[in-house]
Short mmCIF file of C-alpha atoms in Angstrom, two decimals:
data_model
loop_
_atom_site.label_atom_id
_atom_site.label_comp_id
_atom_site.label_asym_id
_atom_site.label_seq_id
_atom_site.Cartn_x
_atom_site.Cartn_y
_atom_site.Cartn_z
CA UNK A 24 0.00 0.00 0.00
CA UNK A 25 1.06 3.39 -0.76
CA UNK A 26 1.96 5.40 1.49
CA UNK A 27 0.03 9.16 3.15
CA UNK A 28 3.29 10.93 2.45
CA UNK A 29 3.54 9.77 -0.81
CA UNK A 30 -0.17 10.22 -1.46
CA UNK A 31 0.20 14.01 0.28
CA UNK A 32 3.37 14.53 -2.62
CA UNK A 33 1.64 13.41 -5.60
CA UNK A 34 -1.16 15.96 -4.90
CA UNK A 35 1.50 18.30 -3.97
CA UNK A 36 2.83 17.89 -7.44
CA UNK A 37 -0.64 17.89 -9.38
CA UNK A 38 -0.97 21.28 -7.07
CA UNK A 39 1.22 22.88 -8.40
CA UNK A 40 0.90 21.87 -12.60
CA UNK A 41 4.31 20.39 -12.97
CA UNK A 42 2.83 18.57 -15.37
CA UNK A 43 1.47 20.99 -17.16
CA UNK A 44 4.79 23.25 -17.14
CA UNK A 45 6.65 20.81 -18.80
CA UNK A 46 3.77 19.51 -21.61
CA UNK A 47 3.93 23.56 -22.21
CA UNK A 48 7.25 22.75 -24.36
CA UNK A 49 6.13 20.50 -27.11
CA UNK A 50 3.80 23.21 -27.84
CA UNK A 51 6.36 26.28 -27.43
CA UNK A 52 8.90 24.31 -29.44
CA UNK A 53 9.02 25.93 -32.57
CA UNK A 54 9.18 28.69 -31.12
CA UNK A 55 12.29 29.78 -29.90
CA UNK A 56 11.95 33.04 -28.32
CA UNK A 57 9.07 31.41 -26.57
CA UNK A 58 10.35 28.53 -25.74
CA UNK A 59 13.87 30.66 -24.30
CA UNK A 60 11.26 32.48 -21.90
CA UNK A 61 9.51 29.51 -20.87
CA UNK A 62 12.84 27.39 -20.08
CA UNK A 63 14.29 30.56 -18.63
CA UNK A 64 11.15 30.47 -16.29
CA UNK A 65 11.59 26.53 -15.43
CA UNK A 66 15.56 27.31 -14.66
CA UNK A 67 15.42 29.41 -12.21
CA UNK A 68 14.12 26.50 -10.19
CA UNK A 69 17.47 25.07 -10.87
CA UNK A 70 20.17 24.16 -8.13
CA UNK A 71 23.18 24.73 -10.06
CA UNK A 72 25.71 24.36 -6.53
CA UNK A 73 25.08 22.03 -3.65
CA UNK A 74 22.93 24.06 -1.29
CA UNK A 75 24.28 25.16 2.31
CA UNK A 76 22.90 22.03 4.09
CA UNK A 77 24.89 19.81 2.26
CA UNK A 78 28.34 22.19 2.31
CA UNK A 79 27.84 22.05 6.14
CA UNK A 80 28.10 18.41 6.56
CA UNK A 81 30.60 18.12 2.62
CA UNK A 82 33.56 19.57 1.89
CA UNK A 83 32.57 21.05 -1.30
CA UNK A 84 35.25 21.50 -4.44
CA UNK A 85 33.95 23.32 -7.54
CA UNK A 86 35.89 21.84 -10.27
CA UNK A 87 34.98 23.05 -14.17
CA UNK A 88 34.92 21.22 -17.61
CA UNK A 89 35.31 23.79 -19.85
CA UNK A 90 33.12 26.52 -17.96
CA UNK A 91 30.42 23.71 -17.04
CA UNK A 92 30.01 22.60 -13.09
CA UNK A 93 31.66 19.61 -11.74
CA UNK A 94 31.33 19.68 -7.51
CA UNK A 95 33.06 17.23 -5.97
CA UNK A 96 31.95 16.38 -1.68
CA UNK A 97 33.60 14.63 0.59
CA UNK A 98 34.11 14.22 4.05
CA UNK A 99 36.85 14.50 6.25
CA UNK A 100 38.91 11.16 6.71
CA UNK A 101 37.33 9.71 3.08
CA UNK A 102 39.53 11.49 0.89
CA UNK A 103 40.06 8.64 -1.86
CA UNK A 104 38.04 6.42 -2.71
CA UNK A 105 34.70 5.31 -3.32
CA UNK A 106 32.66 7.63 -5.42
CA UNK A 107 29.16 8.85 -7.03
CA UNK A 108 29.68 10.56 -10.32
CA UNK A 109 25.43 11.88 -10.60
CA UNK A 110 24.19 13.37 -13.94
CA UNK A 111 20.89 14.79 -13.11
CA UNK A 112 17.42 14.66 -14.67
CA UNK A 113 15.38 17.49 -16.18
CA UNK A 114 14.63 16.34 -19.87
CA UNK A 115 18.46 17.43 -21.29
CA UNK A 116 16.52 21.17 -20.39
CA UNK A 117 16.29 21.82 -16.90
CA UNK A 118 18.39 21.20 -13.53
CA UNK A 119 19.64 19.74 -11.45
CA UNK A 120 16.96 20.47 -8.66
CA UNK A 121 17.41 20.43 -4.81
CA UNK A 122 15.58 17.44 -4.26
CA UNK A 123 18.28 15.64 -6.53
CA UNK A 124 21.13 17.16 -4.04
CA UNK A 125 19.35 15.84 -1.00
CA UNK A 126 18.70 12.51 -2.50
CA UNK A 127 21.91 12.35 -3.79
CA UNK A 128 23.72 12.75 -0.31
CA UNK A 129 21.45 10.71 1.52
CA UNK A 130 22.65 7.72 -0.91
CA UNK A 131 26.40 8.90 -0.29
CA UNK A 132 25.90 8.83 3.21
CA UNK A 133 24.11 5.82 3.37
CA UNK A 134 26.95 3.96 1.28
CA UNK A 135 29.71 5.47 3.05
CA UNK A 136 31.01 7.20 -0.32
CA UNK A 137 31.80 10.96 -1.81
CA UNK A 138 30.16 12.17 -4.42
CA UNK A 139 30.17 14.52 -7.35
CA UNK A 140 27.11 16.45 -9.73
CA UNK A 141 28.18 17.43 -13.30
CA UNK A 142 25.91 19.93 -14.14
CA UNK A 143 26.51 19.10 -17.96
CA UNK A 144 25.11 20.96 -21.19
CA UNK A 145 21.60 21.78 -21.79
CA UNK A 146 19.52 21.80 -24.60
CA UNK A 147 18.65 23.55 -26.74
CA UNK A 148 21.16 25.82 -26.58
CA UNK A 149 24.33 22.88 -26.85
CA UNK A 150 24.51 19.98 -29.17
CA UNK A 151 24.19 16.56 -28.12
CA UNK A 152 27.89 15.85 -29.09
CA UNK A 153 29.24 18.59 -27.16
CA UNK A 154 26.94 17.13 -23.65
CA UNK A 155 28.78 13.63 -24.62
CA UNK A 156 32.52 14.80 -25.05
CA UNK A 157 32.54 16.89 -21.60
CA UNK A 158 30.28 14.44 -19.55
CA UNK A 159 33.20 11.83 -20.79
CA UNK A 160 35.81 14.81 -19.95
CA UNK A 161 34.47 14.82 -16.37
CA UNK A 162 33.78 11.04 -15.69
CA UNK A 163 38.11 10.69 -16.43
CA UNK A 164 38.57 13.80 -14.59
CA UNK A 165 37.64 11.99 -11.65
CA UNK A 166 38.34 8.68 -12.75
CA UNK A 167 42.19 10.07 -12.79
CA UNK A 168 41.93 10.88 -8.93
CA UNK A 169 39.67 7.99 -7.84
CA UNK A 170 40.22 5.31 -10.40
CA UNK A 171 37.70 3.76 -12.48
CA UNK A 172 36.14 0.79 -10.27
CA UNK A 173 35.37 2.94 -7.43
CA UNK A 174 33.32 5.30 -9.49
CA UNK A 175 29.81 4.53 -9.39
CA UNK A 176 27.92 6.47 -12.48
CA UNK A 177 23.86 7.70 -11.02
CA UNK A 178 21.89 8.82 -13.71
CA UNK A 179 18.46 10.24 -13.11
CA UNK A 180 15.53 10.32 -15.82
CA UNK A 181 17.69 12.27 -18.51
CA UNK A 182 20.90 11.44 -16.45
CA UNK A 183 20.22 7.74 -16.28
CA UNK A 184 19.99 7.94 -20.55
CA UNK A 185 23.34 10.45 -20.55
CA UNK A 186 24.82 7.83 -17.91
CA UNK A 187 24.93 4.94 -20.48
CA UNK A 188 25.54 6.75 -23.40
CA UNK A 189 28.48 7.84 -21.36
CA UNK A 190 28.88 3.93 -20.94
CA UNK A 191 28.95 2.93 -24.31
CA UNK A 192 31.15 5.82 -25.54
CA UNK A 193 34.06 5.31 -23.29
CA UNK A 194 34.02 1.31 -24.01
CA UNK A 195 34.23 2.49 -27.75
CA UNK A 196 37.34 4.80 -26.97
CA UNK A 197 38.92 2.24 -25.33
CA UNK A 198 38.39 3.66 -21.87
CA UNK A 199 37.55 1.28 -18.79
CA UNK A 200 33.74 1.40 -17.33
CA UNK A 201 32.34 2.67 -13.80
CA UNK A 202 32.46 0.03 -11.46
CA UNK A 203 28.81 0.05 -11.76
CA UNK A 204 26.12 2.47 -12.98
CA UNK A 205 22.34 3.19 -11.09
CA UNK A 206 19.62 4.20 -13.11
CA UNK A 207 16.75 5.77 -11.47
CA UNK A 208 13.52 6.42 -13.63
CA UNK A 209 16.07 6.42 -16.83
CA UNK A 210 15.08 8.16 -20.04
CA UNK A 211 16.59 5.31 -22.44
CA UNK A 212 14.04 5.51 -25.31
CA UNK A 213 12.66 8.83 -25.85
CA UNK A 214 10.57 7.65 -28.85
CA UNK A 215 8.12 5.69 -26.58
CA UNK A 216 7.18 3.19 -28.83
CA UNK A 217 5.44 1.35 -26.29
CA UNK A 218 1.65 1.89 -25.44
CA UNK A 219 1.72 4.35 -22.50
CA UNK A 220 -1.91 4.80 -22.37
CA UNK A 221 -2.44 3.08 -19.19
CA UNK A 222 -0.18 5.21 -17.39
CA UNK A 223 -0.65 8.60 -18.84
CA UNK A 224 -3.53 10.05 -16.51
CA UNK A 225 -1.57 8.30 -13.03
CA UNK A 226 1.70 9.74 -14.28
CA UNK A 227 1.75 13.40 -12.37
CA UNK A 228 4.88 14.48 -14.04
CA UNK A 229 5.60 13.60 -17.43
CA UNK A 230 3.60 13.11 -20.52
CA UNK A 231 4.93 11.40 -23.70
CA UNK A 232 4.37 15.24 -25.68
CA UNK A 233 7.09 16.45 -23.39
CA UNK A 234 9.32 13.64 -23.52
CA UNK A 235 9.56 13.52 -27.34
CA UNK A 236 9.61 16.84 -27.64
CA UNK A 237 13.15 17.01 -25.05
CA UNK A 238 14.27 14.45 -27.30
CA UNK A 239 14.19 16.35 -29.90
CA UNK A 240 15.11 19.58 -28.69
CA UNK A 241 18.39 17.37 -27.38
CA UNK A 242 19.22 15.78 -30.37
CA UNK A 243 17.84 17.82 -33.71
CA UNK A 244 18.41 16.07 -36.85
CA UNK A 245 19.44 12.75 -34.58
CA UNK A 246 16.26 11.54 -34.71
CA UNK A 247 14.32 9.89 -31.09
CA UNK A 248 15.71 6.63 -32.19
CA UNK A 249 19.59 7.47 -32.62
CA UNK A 250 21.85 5.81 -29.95
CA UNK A 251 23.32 9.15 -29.01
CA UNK A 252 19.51 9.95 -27.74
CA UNK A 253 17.66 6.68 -26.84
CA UNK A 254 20.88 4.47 -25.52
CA UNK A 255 18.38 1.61 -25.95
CA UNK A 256 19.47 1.44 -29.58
CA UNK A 257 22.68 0.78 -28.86
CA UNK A 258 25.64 -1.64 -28.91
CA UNK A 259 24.67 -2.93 -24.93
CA UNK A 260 27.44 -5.28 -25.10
CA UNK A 261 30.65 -5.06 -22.42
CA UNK A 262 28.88 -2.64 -20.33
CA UNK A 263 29.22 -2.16 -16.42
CA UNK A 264 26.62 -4.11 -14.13
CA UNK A 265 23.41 -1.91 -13.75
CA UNK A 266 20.94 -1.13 -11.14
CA UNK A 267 17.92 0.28 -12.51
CA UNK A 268 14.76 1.68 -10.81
CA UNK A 269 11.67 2.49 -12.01
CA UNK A 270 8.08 3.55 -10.60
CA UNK A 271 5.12 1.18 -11.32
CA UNK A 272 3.55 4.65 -12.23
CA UNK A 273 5.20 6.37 -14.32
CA UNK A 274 4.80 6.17 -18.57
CA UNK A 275 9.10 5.65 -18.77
CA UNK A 276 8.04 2.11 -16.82
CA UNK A 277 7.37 0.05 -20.66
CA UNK A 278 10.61 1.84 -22.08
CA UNK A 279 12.95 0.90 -19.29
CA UNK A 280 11.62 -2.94 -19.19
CA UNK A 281 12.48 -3.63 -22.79
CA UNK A 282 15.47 -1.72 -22.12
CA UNK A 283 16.45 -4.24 -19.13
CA UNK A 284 15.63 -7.05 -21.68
CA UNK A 285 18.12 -6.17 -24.44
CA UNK A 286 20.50 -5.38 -22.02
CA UNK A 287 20.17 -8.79 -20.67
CA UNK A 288 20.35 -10.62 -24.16
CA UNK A 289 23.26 -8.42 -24.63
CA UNK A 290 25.26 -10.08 -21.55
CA UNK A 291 25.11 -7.05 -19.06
CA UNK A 292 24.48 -8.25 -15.42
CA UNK A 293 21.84 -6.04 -14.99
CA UNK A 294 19.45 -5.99 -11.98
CA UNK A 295 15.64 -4.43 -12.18
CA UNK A 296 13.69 -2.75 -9.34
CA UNK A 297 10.45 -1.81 -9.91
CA UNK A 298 8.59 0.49 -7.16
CA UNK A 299 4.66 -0.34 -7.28
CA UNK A 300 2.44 2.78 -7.65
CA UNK A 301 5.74 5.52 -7.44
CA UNK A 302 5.98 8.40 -9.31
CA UNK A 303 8.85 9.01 -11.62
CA UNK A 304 12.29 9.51 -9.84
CA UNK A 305 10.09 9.13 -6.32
CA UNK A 306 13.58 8.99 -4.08
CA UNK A 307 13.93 12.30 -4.23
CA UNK A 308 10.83 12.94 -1.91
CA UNK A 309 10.76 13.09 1.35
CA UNK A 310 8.56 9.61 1.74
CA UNK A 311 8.97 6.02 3.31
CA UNK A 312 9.42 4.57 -0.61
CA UNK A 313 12.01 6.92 -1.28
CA UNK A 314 13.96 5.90 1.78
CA UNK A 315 13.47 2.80 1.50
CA UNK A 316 15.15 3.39 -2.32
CA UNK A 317 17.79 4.92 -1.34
CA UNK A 318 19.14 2.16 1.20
CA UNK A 319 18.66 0.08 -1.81
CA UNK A 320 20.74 2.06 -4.04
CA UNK A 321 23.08 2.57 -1.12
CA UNK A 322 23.62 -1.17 -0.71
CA UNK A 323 23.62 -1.76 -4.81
CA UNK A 324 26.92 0.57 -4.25
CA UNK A 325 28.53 -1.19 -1.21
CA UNK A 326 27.35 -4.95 -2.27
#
């Protein structure tokens, strides 16, 4: 059964027309003055540094690739090694939001690990290839300090897509993988081929206008289907071990299953959590699912 809290945050959310925000882009898309406003309007939501809760309890080093954000925390006496390398959510448009920063060191705390945010390249304003090469840039950045099996790679909705096209473009550069990678609510087909009709009214954040419509806006002239966009299309093969999550009610819930499958027939150890009745990326609210998520995502890093 699902929880008051999480009951009292879904309404919360329908309160307040996130929704509705979001869906606003398909139709603002071609557009671009509009659209500018509107995202301009959405970003100042954004939590570009770690706020001052976290940098009270974190040491907190700001660290740049090329002019873009990579903070690095970590805590007195843990100075090496291991370590979260997060790439947030927000449709390739927005973030990364507070509630990603709180959720984010709740799971380093929980797994005894530091952890970094790259707060990589947004559409529509950079190019898909650009949000690739620096995203790599930062992943050996840290990789050079920490080494590459005590990196875990967290991707959330948009992350969790960047996160294994990340994956897939380091093993064909000849560069080793994360020890492991987490995918939370991951965006890894953008086209949504799969009938999403069931989900549609009980999903209170995303609707599949607004999620074809960021794909496109991240990759124009890519196409929703390109590997670069939907990592579900890809080459899955010789990829680190993945943990992915996914909320029974959300519409990314078909996508990410037939992800899980071809990554299976493609040899990946890969390990699927599904949260009955959550909304999409539900750890990052304060509710007894989320917690109980992140100790699971904790333990997929320490395990």
């Amino acid at each position: 059964m699902v929880s008051r809290r999480t009951r009292l945050f879904e309404a919360l959310i329908r309160a307040v027309a996130l929704k509705r925000r979001l869906a606003r882009i398909e139709k603002l898309s071609d557009d671009p003055d509009r659209l500018g406003r509107h995202l301009r309007t959405l970003r100042r939501f954004d939590r570009k540094a770690p706020p001052r809760s976290i940098r009270r309890s974190w040491h907190h080093e700001q660290l740049a690739v090329e002019g873009f954000g990579l903070h690095l925390l970590t805590r007195a006496g843990n100075d090496a090694n291991p370590l979260i390398l997060y790439l947030h959510g927000g449709g390739y448009l927005l973030g990364p939001s507070a509630a990603e920063w709180s959720m984010l060191a709740k799971v380093a705390a929980a797994a005894k690990t530091n952890f970094a945010l790259f707060d990589y390249p947004k559409a529509p304003e950079h190019a898909t290839s650009e949000t690739i090469r620096l995203t790599a840039q930062a992943f050996l950045l840290l990789t050079d300090r920490h080494g590459h099996a005590d990196v875990t790679l967290f991707g959330t909705s948009a992350g969790g897509g960047l996160a294994l096209v990340l994956m897939t473009h380091l093993r064909d550069h000849g560069r080793p993988q994360p020890g492991r990678a987490i995918l939370l609510s991951p965006a890894v087909d953008l086209s949504l081929p799969e009938d999403t009709s069931a989900l549609e009214a009980g999903d209170a954040i995303l609707a599949p206008a607004f999620v074809r419509t960021a794909g496109a806006l991240y990759g124009p002239g890519l196409g929703l289907t390109h590997p670069d966009v939907s990592p579900t299309y890809a080459d899955l093969q010789r990829l680190a071990p993945l943990h992915v999550f996914v909320g029974g009610a959300e519409i990314l819930l078909p996508s990410t299953e037939t992800f899980v499958a071809r990554a299976g027939a493609a040899g990946i150890d890969v390990h699927l959590i599904i949260e009955e009745d959550q909304q999409h990326a539900w750890p990052t609210a304060p509710t007894p699912e989320g917690a109980r998520t992140i100790q699971q995502m904790a333990e997929a890093i320490t395990g």
